[in-house]
Amino acid sequence: MSGTRIPEATVARLPVYLRALNSMSESGTTTCSSLELATAAGVNSAKLRKDLSHLGSYGTRGVGYDVEYLRYQISREIGLTQDWPVVVVGIGNLGHALANYSGFSSRGFRTVALLDADTARHGDVVAGIEIRGFDELEAVVAEHGVGIGVIATPAVAAQDVADRMVAVGIRSILNFAPTILSLPEGVDVRRVDLSSELQILAYHEQRKSSAPATVAEVVADLGQPVGGVR
Amino acid sequence: MSGTRIPEATVARLPVYLRALNSMSESGTTTCSSLELATAAGVNSAKLRKDLSHLGSYGTRGVGYDVEYLRYQISREIGLTQDWPVVVVGIGNLGHALANYSGFSSRGFRTVALLDADTARHGDVVAGIEIRGFDELEAVVAEHGVGIGVIATPAVAAQDVADRMVAVGIRSILNFAPTILSLPEGVDVRRVDLSSELQILAYHEQRKSSAPATVAEVVADLGQPVGGVR
DNA sequence: TAGATTGTTAATCGATTAACAATC
DNA sequence: TAGATTGTTAATCGATTAACAATC
């Protein structure tokens, strides 16, 4: 299985499985079935097994999965057994939150620098790291071999920051600024858009409030066919 | 078209189109083609037209789309022409960032309360709103008719906060805590997981670094068939 | 062995894309 | 009218799901 391309939808769920396994491990669970892990991760067990089958055969029929072993295998597949130096640009409230966020400093990821264009912030220490000028980006990337950049600047600055990141060799960007970046092929960008998430919730909330207009919609809402309805 | 169920993938992209239209509007653009809007939104034009076709026929053949009109139609479809009172629970660095984030206070959404279990924070004013106790959740929800709750607490508190939100009538939750919530049917949860996003980037970054193993992978990376390659 | 549970198959479902007729 | 561009069709692609043979 190793070397096979893993479907994007599966890749996006691996971190969720990993999180569920971590919490099982913390609570002392040594073995779990696909149903237990799937429930903890909020998916159905068929999907979980299908997803895991893309990584290899790491379970035991009739028994289930060894929590530690599966945890290791998923970590390895994602690449968390390596060290990923990360640079965060834009140290406002969000940047502070990111710097302090355990997920960023935890196993696998290491925040090597916090950069901000505002000289008034330089020298401030956040999460044990001193804030430096944005003009030190190139030196930081070269020194630590940074491949992943996080943008937490205001929207107006984001494209410039991204362009500069790409110019100094960063090829993966996590963008929190509410703007759509335009970047060359080969650069991977993921956008975390707080307002989009709210808007998607609002759309569904709106649908809940208004009464469904047709029998077809009621049936669709129930999620299963209703016998005898014409 | 109105009343038709809109595919989830389309719903998730409507906020992106809206953002692109907003920035066109700001820069004085009054009309755009599907290709222009698609480029600004980072999708291809066929997908954009297909998506918009689920809302209705708001363009003019041979001409394109009226920016303001399309902006209004998408806003209406999402439900942004209504007022959505929102409560944020957990006012640490992330909660601060959210409270100050323009996307949360902008058109459509209105932060009506900031709640925190830590009494030391009570009375602090963030983004013009005074932080109150978590025990005031029920009163706040009842008073303002809150339907959407945002969780920005530490992971350990998130499930309790979510249970309480559901108990007082909230049916849509945006969860920033790094934990998987277990909630009853009918409650809509969206999770924003910073560490998942980093992990997904790491997976792809890893793939970039290691040399592709087969010609098939090289061809797949190029994203198009390569003439003459055997 | 009998019971349990995985890994895989195959069918279904939904999303994407290219192409083009409709039409401004 | 001629040129441009939408909205829709149909084909393709990828993801989900149920069912079950393999096997511990």
Short mmCIF file of C-alpha atoms (C1' of nucleotides) in Angstrom, two decimals:
data_model
loop_
_atom_site.label_atom_id
_atom_site.label_comp_id
_atom_site.label_asym_id
_atom_site.label_seq_id
_atom_site.Cartn_x
_atom_site.Cartn_y
_atom_site.Cartn_z
CA MET A 1 0.00 0.00 0.00
CA SER A 2 2.88 2.35 0.82
CA GLY A 3 3.61 4.65 -2.08
CA THR A 4 0.02 4.57 -3.29
CA ARG A 5 -1.66 7.91 -3.63
CA ILE A 6 -4.13 8.42 -0.79
CA PRO A 7 -7.46 10.08 -1.73
CA GLU A 8 -7.74 13.70 -0.57
CA ALA A 9 -10.89 13.01 1.43
CA THR A 10 -9.01 10.32 3.32
CA VAL A 11 -5.98 12.55 3.95
CA ALA A 12 -8.28 15.18 5.45
CA ARG A 13 -9.68 12.63 7.91
CA LEU A 14 -6.39 11.10 9.06
CA PRO A 15 -5.77 13.92 11.59
CA VAL A 16 -9.22 13.25 13.04
CA TYR A 17 -8.46 9.56 13.51
CA LEU A 18 -5.14 10.48 15.03
CA ARG A 19 -6.83 12.78 17.50
CA ALA A 20 -9.30 10.07 18.50
CA LEU A 21 -6.46 7.56 18.92
CA ASN A 22 -4.49 10.02 21.02
CA SER A 23 -7.37 10.46 23.40
CA MET A 24 -7.88 6.68 23.59
CA SER A 25 -4.20 6.28 24.35
CA GLU A 26 -4.42 8.89 27.12
CA SER A 27 -7.32 7.08 28.71
CA GLY A 28 -5.40 3.81 28.67
CA THR A 29 -7.25 2.04 25.87
CA THR A 30 -4.89 -0.39 24.14
CA THR A 31 -7.18 -1.91 21.50
CA CYS A 32 -10.20 -0.67 19.59
CA SER A 33 -12.54 -1.92 16.88
CA SER A 34 -13.26 0.03 13.70
CA LEU A 35 -16.70 0.80 15.13
CA GLU A 36 -15.27 2.27 18.34
CA LEU A 37 -12.70 4.39 16.54
CA ALA A 38 -15.22 5.48 13.94
CA THR A 39 -17.67 6.56 16.63
CA ALA A 40 -14.97 8.53 18.42
CA ALA A 41 -14.02 10.21 15.17
CA GLY A 42 -17.60 10.93 14.15
CA VAL A 43 -17.68 8.84 10.96
CA ASN A 44 -19.22 5.48 10.09
CA SER A 45 -17.14 2.36 10.39
CA ALA A 46 -17.23 1.45 6.70
CA LYS A 47 -15.62 4.77 5.84
CA LEU A 48 -13.01 4.34 8.55
CA ARG A 49 -12.00 0.89 7.35
CA LYS A 50 -11.93 2.04 3.74
CA ASP A 51 -9.73 4.98 4.72
CA LEU A 52 -7.32 2.84 6.73
CA SER A 53 -7.13 0.30 3.91
CA HIS A 54 -5.34 2.97 1.84
CA LEU A 55 -2.50 2.98 4.37
CA GLY A 56 -2.12 -0.76 4.72
CA SER A 57 -3.43 -3.67 6.78
CA TYR A 58 -2.78 -2.56 10.32
CA GLY A 59 -5.70 -4.28 12.04
CA THR A 60 -6.31 -7.86 13.14
CA ARG A 61 -9.49 -9.59 11.97
CA GLY A 62 -11.67 -10.65 14.87
CA VAL A 63 -9.72 -8.38 17.23
CA GLY A 64 -9.45 -4.80 15.99
CA TYR A 65 -6.62 -2.28 16.02
CA ASP A 66 -3.75 -1.81 18.44
CA VAL A 67 -4.10 1.84 19.45
CA GLU A 68 -0.37 2.64 19.72
CA TYR A 69 0.55 0.81 16.55
CA LEU A 70 -2.18 2.45 14.47
CA ARG A 71 -1.29 5.82 15.97
CA TYR A 72 2.28 5.36 14.88
CA GLN A 73 1.33 4.23 11.39
CA ILE A 74 -0.97 7.20 10.79
CA SER A 75 1.62 9.61 12.21
CA ARG A 76 4.22 8.16 9.91
CA GLU A 77 1.93 8.37 6.90
CA ILE A 78 1.13 12.03 7.56
CA GLY A 79 4.79 12.72 8.16
CA LEU A 80 4.60 13.62 11.85
CA THR A 81 7.56 11.41 12.65
CA GLN A 82 9.60 14.10 10.94
CA ASP A 83 10.19 17.58 12.33
CA TRP A 84 8.36 20.42 10.59
CA PRO A 85 9.73 23.88 11.29
CA VAL A 86 7.00 26.52 10.92
CA VAL A 87 7.13 30.31 10.73
CA VAL A 88 4.15 32.43 11.80
CA VAL A 89 3.71 35.90 10.31
CA GLY A 90 1.37 38.45 11.90
CA ILE A 91 1.35 38.32 15.67
CA GLY A 92 -1.92 39.99 16.61
CA ASN A 93 -4.55 38.24 18.73
CA LEU A 94 -4.82 35.37 16.29
CA GLY A 95 -1.05 35.02 15.96
CA HIS A 96 -0.81 34.94 19.76
CA ALA A 97 -3.45 32.23 19.88
CA LEU A 98 -1.62 30.21 17.23
CA ALA A 99 1.76 30.58 18.93
CA ASN A 100 0.28 29.34 22.20
CA TYR A 101 -1.78 26.62 20.56
CA SER A 102 -0.54 23.20 21.55
CA GLY A 103 -1.32 21.74 18.15
CA PHE A 104 1.32 24.00 16.63
CA SER A 105 4.05 23.26 19.10
CA SER A 106 3.15 19.62 19.55
CA ARG A 107 4.78 16.55 18.13
CA GLY A 108 5.87 17.12 14.59
CA PHE A 109 5.55 20.88 14.37
CA ARG A 110 7.97 23.42 15.78
CA THR A 111 7.42 27.15 15.61
CA VAL A 112 10.88 28.52 14.82
CA ALA A 113 9.95 32.19 14.44
CA LEU A 114 7.23 34.76 14.99
CA LEU A 115 7.46 37.68 12.58
CA ASP A 116 5.54 40.94 12.44
CA ALA A 117 5.87 44.08 10.33
CA ASP A 118 5.02 46.29 13.33
CA THR A 119 8.31 47.35 14.96
CA ALA A 120 6.45 48.16 18.19
CA ARG A 121 5.98 44.41 18.71
CA HIS A 122 9.58 43.44 18.06
CA GLY A 123 11.25 41.97 21.11
CA ASP A 124 7.96 40.95 22.73
CA VAL A 125 8.08 37.34 23.81
CA VAL A 126 5.10 35.10 22.98
CA ALA A 127 5.04 31.43 23.95
CA GLY A 128 8.73 31.71 24.71
CA ILE A 129 9.63 33.08 21.29
CA GLU A 130 10.77 36.61 20.57
CA ILE A 131 8.91 38.50 17.85
CA ARG A 132 11.19 39.59 15.01
CA GLY A 133 10.83 41.74 11.92
CA PHE A 134 9.19 40.43 8.76
CA ASP A 135 12.39 41.28 6.89
CA GLU A 136 14.09 38.42 8.71
CA LEU A 137 11.89 35.89 6.88
CA GLU A 138 14.57 34.85 4.40
CA ALA A 139 17.22 34.33 7.10
CA VAL A 140 14.81 32.32 9.27
CA VAL A 141 13.69 30.10 6.39
CA ALA A 142 17.27 29.46 5.31
CA GLU A 143 18.53 28.78 8.83
CA HIS A 144 15.82 26.31 9.83
CA GLY A 145 14.80 24.91 6.46
CA VAL A 146 11.23 26.11 6.90
CA GLY A 147 8.76 24.63 4.41
CA ILE A 148 5.47 25.69 6.02
CA GLY A 149 4.37 29.29 6.60
CA VAL A 150 1.35 30.51 8.56
CA ILE A 151 -0.24 33.85 7.68
CA ALA A 152 -2.18 35.59 10.45
CA THR A 153 -1.88 39.15 9.18
CA PRO A 154 -4.70 41.53 8.22
CA ALA A 155 -6.19 40.81 4.79
CA VAL A 156 -4.41 43.68 3.04
CA ALA A 157 -0.97 42.33 3.90
CA ALA A 158 -1.60 38.66 3.18
CA GLN A 159 -0.82 38.54 -0.55
CA ASP A 160 2.48 40.37 -0.08
CA VAL A 161 3.47 38.07 2.77
CA ALA A 162 2.55 35.03 0.69
CA ASP A 163 4.53 36.24 -2.33
CA ARG A 164 7.56 36.83 -0.13
CA MET A 165 7.19 33.39 1.47
CA VAL A 166 7.14 31.74 -1.94
CA ALA A 167 10.12 33.83 -3.07
CA VAL A 168 12.24 32.51 -0.20
CA GLY A 169 11.26 28.88 -0.81
CA ILE A 170 8.16 28.14 1.28
CA ARG A 171 5.85 25.77 -0.56
CA SER A 172 3.02 25.20 1.93
CA ILE A 173 0.95 28.03 3.36
CA LEU A 174 -1.79 28.07 5.98
CA ASN A 175 -3.74 31.28 5.48
CA PHE A 176 -5.94 32.76 8.21
CA ALA A 177 -6.34 36.13 6.54
CA PRO A 178 -9.79 36.62 4.99
CA THR A 179 -8.56 36.87 1.44
CA ILE A 180 -8.00 34.53 -1.49
CA LEU A 181 -4.32 34.23 -2.30
CA SER A 182 -3.11 33.91 -5.84
CA LEU A 183 0.03 31.79 -5.94
CA PRO A 184 2.02 29.78 -8.48
CA GLU A 185 1.40 26.10 -9.22
CA GLY A 186 3.11 23.77 -6.80
CA VAL A 187 2.47 25.95 -3.78
CA ASP A 188 -0.08 24.36 -1.48
CA VAL A 189 -2.43 26.77 0.28
CA ARG A 190 -5.04 25.94 2.88
CA ARG A 191 -7.38 28.67 3.96
CA VAL A 192 -9.05 28.79 7.34
CA ASP A 193 -11.88 31.23 6.96
CA LEU A 194 -13.81 31.98 10.10
CA SER A 195 -16.49 33.95 8.37
CA SER A 196 -17.07 31.29 5.72
CA GLU A 197 -17.67 28.75 8.47
CA LEU A 198 -20.22 31.02 10.11
CA GLN A 199 -21.92 31.60 6.79
CA ILE A 200 -22.22 27.88 6.11
CA LEU A 201 -23.80 27.43 9.54
CA ALA A 202 -26.17 30.31 8.85
CA TYR A 203 -27.30 28.71 5.60
CA HIS A 204 -28.26 25.49 7.40
CA GLU A 205 -29.72 27.35 10.36
CA GLN A 206 -31.94 29.25 7.96
CA ARG A 207 -33.12 26.00 6.40
CA LYS A 208 -33.98 24.61 9.82
CA SER A 209 -36.05 27.62 10.83
CA SER A 210 -38.18 27.85 7.74
CA ALA A 211 -40.72 25.07 7.35
CA PRO A 212 -39.86 22.62 4.57
CA ALA A 213 -41.92 23.40 1.50
CA THR A 214 -42.52 19.95 0.04
CA VAL A 215 -43.07 16.37 1.06
CA ALA A 216 -39.88 15.52 -0.81
CA GLU A 217 -37.93 17.83 1.47
CA VAL A 218 -39.48 16.37 4.60
CA VAL A 219 -38.55 12.90 3.44
CA ALA A 220 -35.04 14.11 2.58
CA ASP A 221 -34.74 15.62 6.06
CA LEU A 222 -35.65 12.33 7.66
CA GLY A 223 -32.80 10.83 5.73
CA GLN A 224 -34.68 7.69 4.86
CA PRO A 225 -37.63 6.68 2.71
CA VAL A 226 -41.00 6.89 4.39
CA GLY A 227 -43.32 4.00 3.66
CA GLY A 228 -46.84 4.88 2.55
CA VAL A 229 -46.18 8.53 1.74
CA ARG A 230 -47.44 9.46 -1.68
CA MET B 1 -34.64 27.24 -8.50
CA SER B 2 -35.54 28.75 -5.13
CA GLY B 3 -36.48 26.05 -2.62
CA THR B 4 -34.28 23.48 -4.33
CA ARG B 5 -31.70 21.82 -2.15
CA ILE B 6 -28.25 23.20 -2.87
CA PRO B 7 -25.37 20.67 -2.90
CA GLU B 8 -23.09 20.89 0.15
CA ALA B 9 -20.00 21.46 -1.98
CA THR B 10 -21.74 24.46 -3.55
CA VAL B 11 -22.89 25.86 -0.19
CA ALA B 12 -19.28 25.72 1.04
CA ARG B 13 -18.14 27.80 -1.94
CA LEU B 14 -20.82 30.50 -1.81
CA PRO B 15 -18.94 32.45 0.91
CA VAL B 16 -15.86 32.42 -1.32
CA TYR B 17 -17.79 33.86 -4.25
CA LEU B 18 -19.30 36.44 -1.94
CA ARG B 19 -15.87 37.49 -0.74
CA ALA B 20 -14.63 37.85 -4.33
CA LEU B 21 -17.72 39.89 -5.26
CA ASN B 22 -17.24 42.12 -2.22
CA SER B 23 -13.72 42.94 -3.23
CA MET B 24 -14.83 43.60 -6.83
CA SER B 25 -17.52 45.89 -5.49
CA GLU B 26 -14.98 47.78 -3.37
CA SER B 27 -12.74 48.31 -6.37
CA GLY B 28 -15.65 49.71 -8.36
CA THR B 29 -16.22 46.78 -10.72
CA THR B 30 -19.90 46.71 -11.73
CA THR B 31 -19.96 43.69 -14.06
CA CYS B 32 -17.97 40.48 -14.30
CA SER B 33 -17.89 37.33 -16.40
CA SER B 34 -17.98 33.84 -14.93
CA LEU B 35 -14.30 33.52 -15.85
CA GLU B 36 -13.33 36.70 -13.99
CA LEU B 37 -15.27 35.77 -10.87
CA ALA B 38 -14.03 32.20 -10.97
CA THR B 39 -10.43 33.35 -11.24
CA ALA B 40 -10.87 35.72 -8.30
CA ALA B 41 -12.41 32.89 -6.28
CA GLY B 42 -9.78 30.35 -7.27
CA VAL B 43 -12.06 27.87 -9.07
CA ASN B 44 -12.68 27.11 -12.73
CA SER B 45 -15.48 28.85 -14.56
CA ALA B 46 -17.49 25.70 -15.28
CA LYS B 47 -17.75 24.99 -11.58
CA LEU B 48 -18.74 28.56 -10.82
CA ARG B 49 -21.52 28.57 -13.41
CA LYS B 50 -22.75 25.19 -12.25
CA ASP B 51 -22.78 26.42 -8.64
CA LEU B 52 -24.64 29.61 -9.50
CA SER B 53 -27.15 27.66 -11.58
CA HIS B 54 -28.38 26.08 -8.34
CA LEU B 55 -29.43 29.50 -7.08
CA GLY B 56 -31.15 30.67 -10.24
CA SER B 57 -30.39 32.53 -13.46
CA TYR B 58 -28.80 35.74 -12.29
CA GLY B 59 -26.47 36.36 -15.20
CA THR B 60 -26.99 37.76 -18.69
CA ARG B 61 -25.77 35.74 -21.64
CA GLY B 62 -23.18 37.57 -23.67
CA VAL B 63 -22.66 40.05 -20.84
CA GLY B 64 -21.92 38.40 -17.51
CA TYR B 65 -23.09 39.13 -13.97
CA ASP B 66 -24.01 42.40 -12.31
CA VAL B 67 -21.74 42.45 -9.25
CA GLU B 68 -24.18 44.10 -6.83
CA TYR B 69 -27.14 42.02 -7.94
CA LEU B 70 -25.27 38.71 -7.69
CA ARG B 71 -23.85 39.77 -4.35
CA TYR B 72 -27.33 40.40 -3.06
CA GLN B 73 -28.68 37.09 -4.39
CA ILE B 74 -25.91 35.03 -2.80
CA SER B 75 -26.26 36.94 0.48
CA ARG B 76 -29.97 36.25 0.47
CA GLU B 77 -29.47 32.58 -0.33
CA ILE B 78 -26.99 32.14 2.54
CA GLY B 79 -29.30 34.09 4.83
CA LEU B 80 -27.06 37.10 5.42
CA THR B 81 -29.93 39.47 4.81
CA GLN B 82 -31.17 38.31 8.19
CA ASP B 83 -29.54 39.13 11.50
CA TRP B 84 -27.69 36.26 13.22
CA PRO B 85 -26.99 36.80 16.90
CA VAL B 86 -23.93 34.84 17.98
CA VAL B 87 -22.52 33.99 21.41
CA VAL B 88 -18.80 33.28 21.89
CA VAL B 89 -17.68 31.11 24.81
CA GLY B 90 -14.06 31.06 25.93
CA ILE B 91 -12.34 34.43 25.69
CA GLY B 92 -8.63 33.56 25.65
CA ASN B 93 -6.35 34.66 22.83
CA LEU B 94 -8.48 32.94 20.23
CA GLY B 95 -11.73 34.30 21.67
CA HIS B 96 -10.20 37.77 21.60
CA ALA B 97 -9.22 37.29 17.98
CA LEU B 98 -12.72 36.09 17.09
CA ALA B 99 -14.42 38.96 18.95
CA ASN B 100 -12.29 41.46 17.06
CA TYR B 101 -12.56 39.67 13.75
CA SER B 102 -14.51 41.73 11.26
CA GLY B 103 -16.08 38.66 9.70
CA PHE B 104 -17.87 37.96 12.94
CA SER B 105 -19.20 41.44 13.50
CA SER B 106 -19.82 42.17 9.83
CA ARG B 107 -23.06 42.18 7.91
CA GLY B 108 -25.30 39.38 9.01
CA PHE B 109 -23.57 38.36 12.22
CA ARG B 110 -23.75 40.14 15.54
CA THR B 111 -21.81 39.05 18.61
CA VAL B 112 -24.30 39.55 21.45
CA ALA B 113 -22.23 38.11 24.29
CA LEU B 114 -18.75 36.96 25.28
CA LEU B 115 -18.82 34.37 28.04
CA ASP B 116 -16.01 32.81 30.06
CA ALA B 117 -15.91 30.49 33.04
CA ASP B 118 -12.93 32.35 34.52
CA THR B 119 -14.29 35.00 36.94
CA ALA B 120 -11.01 36.92 36.69
CA ARG B 121 -11.98 37.87 33.14
CA HIS B 122 -15.50 39.02 33.97
CA GLY B 123 -16.02 42.69 33.37
CA ASP B 124 -13.13 42.96 30.89
CA VAL B 125 -14.26 44.66 27.71
CA VAL B 126 -13.26 43.09 24.39
CA ALA B 127 -14.29 44.63 21.07
CA GLY B 128 -16.71 46.81 23.00
CA ILE B 129 -18.42 43.88 24.72
CA GLU B 130 -18.16 43.05 28.39
CA ILE B 131 -17.16 39.49 29.29
CA ARG B 132 -19.81 37.74 31.39
CA GLY B 133 -20.05 34.41 33.22
CA PHE B 134 -20.77 31.19 31.38
CA ASP B 135 -23.77 30.71 33.66
CA GLU B 136 -25.46 33.57 31.85
CA LEU B 137 -25.65 31.51 28.65
CA GLU B 138 -29.31 30.64 29.03
CA ALA B 139 -30.36 34.25 29.72
CA VAL B 140 -28.34 35.55 26.77
CA VAL B 141 -29.72 32.95 24.36
CA ALA B 142 -33.29 33.61 25.48
CA GLU B 143 -32.95 37.38 25.36
CA HIS B 144 -31.41 37.61 21.89
CA GLY B 145 -32.75 34.45 20.27
CA VAL B 146 -29.24 33.12 19.68
CA GLY B 147 -29.10 30.15 17.31
CA ILE B 148 -25.35 29.99 16.69
CA GLY B 149 -22.70 29.36 19.34
CA VAL B 150 -18.92 29.61 18.98
CA ILE B 151 -16.68 27.52 21.24
CA ALA B 152 -13.14 28.82 21.79
CA THR B 153 -12.47 27.15 25.13
CA PRO B 154 -9.72 24.65 25.96
CA ALA B 155 -10.44 21.12 24.73
CA VAL B 156 -11.42 19.75 28.14
CA ALA B 157 -14.29 22.23 28.52
CA ALA B 158 -15.66 22.03 24.99
CA GLN B 159 -18.04 19.07 25.34
CA ASP B 160 -19.64 20.53 28.48
CA VAL B 161 -20.07 23.90 26.83
CA ALA B 162 -21.59 22.26 23.75
CA ASP B 163 -24.02 20.18 25.84
CA ARG B 164 -25.12 23.29 27.68
CA MET B 165 -25.53 25.21 24.41
CA VAL B 166 -27.76 22.49 23.02
CA ALA B 167 -29.73 22.34 26.27
CA VAL B 168 -30.62 26.02 26.00
CA GLY B 169 -31.66 25.77 22.36
CA ILE B 170 -28.59 26.45 20.22
CA ARG B 171 -28.62 24.29 17.10
CA SER B 172 -25.52 25.43 15.22
CA ILE B 173 -22.04 25.30 16.72
CA LEU B 174 -18.69 26.46 15.44
CA ASN B 175 -16.04 24.58 17.40
CA PHE B 176 -12.44 25.80 17.61
CA ALA B 177 -11.48 23.50 20.48
CA PRO B 178 -9.28 20.59 19.37
CA THR B 179 -11.79 17.90 20.25
CA ILE B 180 -14.54 15.98 18.51
CA LEU B 181 -17.94 16.88 19.94
CA SER B 182 -20.64 14.30 20.33
CA LEU B 183 -24.03 15.92 19.89
CA PRO B 184 -27.61 14.89 19.10
CA GLU B 185 -29.01 14.70 15.57
CA GLY B 186 -30.22 17.99 14.24
CA VAL B 187 -27.40 19.99 15.77
CA ASP B 188 -25.02 21.27 13.15
CA VAL B 189 -21.35 21.37 14.15
CA ARG B 190 -18.47 22.75 12.15
CA ARG B 191 -15.00 22.21 13.45
CA VAL B 192 -12.06 24.47 12.70
CA ASP B 193 -9.01 22.48 13.58
CA LEU B 194 -5.74 24.33 13.26
CA SER B 195 -3.61 21.28 13.83
CA SER B 196 -5.52 19.19 11.26
CA GLU B 197 -4.84 21.86 8.67
CA LEU B 198 -1.13 21.81 9.46
CA GLN B 199 -1.09 18.04 9.28
CA ILE B 200 -2.73 18.02 5.87
CA LEU B 201 -0.11 20.49 4.65
CA ALA B 202 2.63 18.33 6.13
CA TYR B 203 1.33 15.28 4.28
CA HIS B 204 1.58 17.07 0.95
CA GLU B 205 4.87 18.74 1.83
CA GLN B 206 6.29 15.32 2.57
CA ARG B 207 5.14 14.05 -0.82
CA LYS B 208 6.81 17.01 -2.54
CA SER B 209 10.14 16.48 -0.83
CA SER B 210 10.50 12.80 -1.60
CA ALA B 211 11.15 12.08 -5.25
CA PRO B 212 8.17 10.54 -7.05
CA ALA B 213 8.64 6.82 -7.42
CA THR B 214 6.99 6.15 -10.77
CA VAL B 215 6.40 7.76 -14.12
CA ALA B 216 2.69 7.52 -13.36
CA GLU B 217 3.16 9.76 -10.33
CA VAL B 218 5.20 12.28 -12.27
CA VAL B 219 2.47 12.46 -14.89
CA ALA B 220 -0.18 12.78 -12.18
CA ASP B 221 1.81 15.61 -10.59
CA LEU B 222 1.91 17.49 -13.86
CA GLY B 223 -1.86 17.26 -13.87
CA GLN B 224 -2.04 16.56 -17.57
CA PRO B 225 -1.08 13.83 -19.99
CA VAL B 226 2.43 14.11 -21.34
CA GLY B 227 2.80 13.34 -25.02
CA GLY B 228 5.54 10.90 -25.94
CA VAL B 229 6.19 9.61 -22.45
CA ARG B 230 6.22 5.87 -22.30
"C1'" DT C 1 -14.26 -24.55 16.58
"C1'" DA C 2 -17.48 -20.43 16.92
"C1'" DG C 3 -17.69 -15.67 17.25
"C1'" DA C 4 -15.90 -11.39 16.00
"C1'" DT C 5 -14.11 -8.08 13.09
"C1'" DT C 6 -11.19 -6.72 9.34
"C1'" DG C 7 -10.20 -5.59 4.43
"C1'" DT C 8 -12.27 -5.58 -0.03
"C1'" DT C 9 -15.74 -5.67 -3.52
"C1'" DA C 10 -19.28 -3.65 -6.03
"C1'" DA C 11 -23.06 -0.70 -6.24
"C1'" DT C 12 -24.58 3.91 -5.42
"C1'" DC C 13 -24.23 8.52 -4.89
"C1'" DG C 14 -22.57 13.16 -5.49
"C1'" DA C 15 -19.17 16.43 -7.55
"C1'" DT C 16 -16.47 17.98 -11.41
"C1'" DT C 17 -15.62 19.12 -16.03
"C1'" DA C 18 -15.93 19.96 -21.02
"C1'" DA C 19 -18.70 21.12 -24.50
"C1'" DC C 20 -22.31 23.59 -26.61
"C1'" DA C 21 -27.03 25.20 -27.51
"C1'" DA C 22 -29.48 29.15 -25.99
"C1'" DT C 23 -29.59 33.89 -26.05
"C1'" DC C 24 -28.20 38.58 -24.88
"C1'" DT D 1 -26.19 40.75 -37.19
"C1'" DA D 2 -21.82 38.89 -35.06
"C1'" DG D 3 -19.50 38.14 -30.96
"C1'" DA D 4 -19.67 36.95 -26.31
"C1'" DT D 5 -21.01 34.49 -22.49
"C1'" DT D 6 -24.44 32.11 -19.81
"C1'" DG D 7 -27.01 27.96 -18.21
"C1'" DT D 8 -27.43 23.13 -19.04
"C1'" DT D 9 -26.33 18.60 -20.65
"C1'" DA D 10 -23.88 14.49 -20.40
"C1'" DA D 11 -19.77 12.16 -19.52
"C1'" DT D 12 -16.28 11.35 -16.14
"C1'" DC D 13 -14.38 11.10 -11.89
"C1'" DG D 14 -14.01 10.38 -7.01
"C1'" DA D 15 -16.25 9.37 -2.51
"C1'" DT D 16 -19.47 6.79 0.22
"C1'" DT D 17 -21.79 2.84 1.74
"C1'" DA D 18 -23.48 -1.89 2.48
"C1'" DA D 19 -22.45 -6.37 2.33
"C1'" DC D 20 -19.57 -10.22 2.92
"C1'" DA D 21 -15.60 -13.31 2.23
"C1'" DA D 22 -11.33 -13.76 4.56
"C1'" DT D 23 -9.30 -14.76 8.72
"C1'" DC D 24 -7.90 -14.01 13.50
#
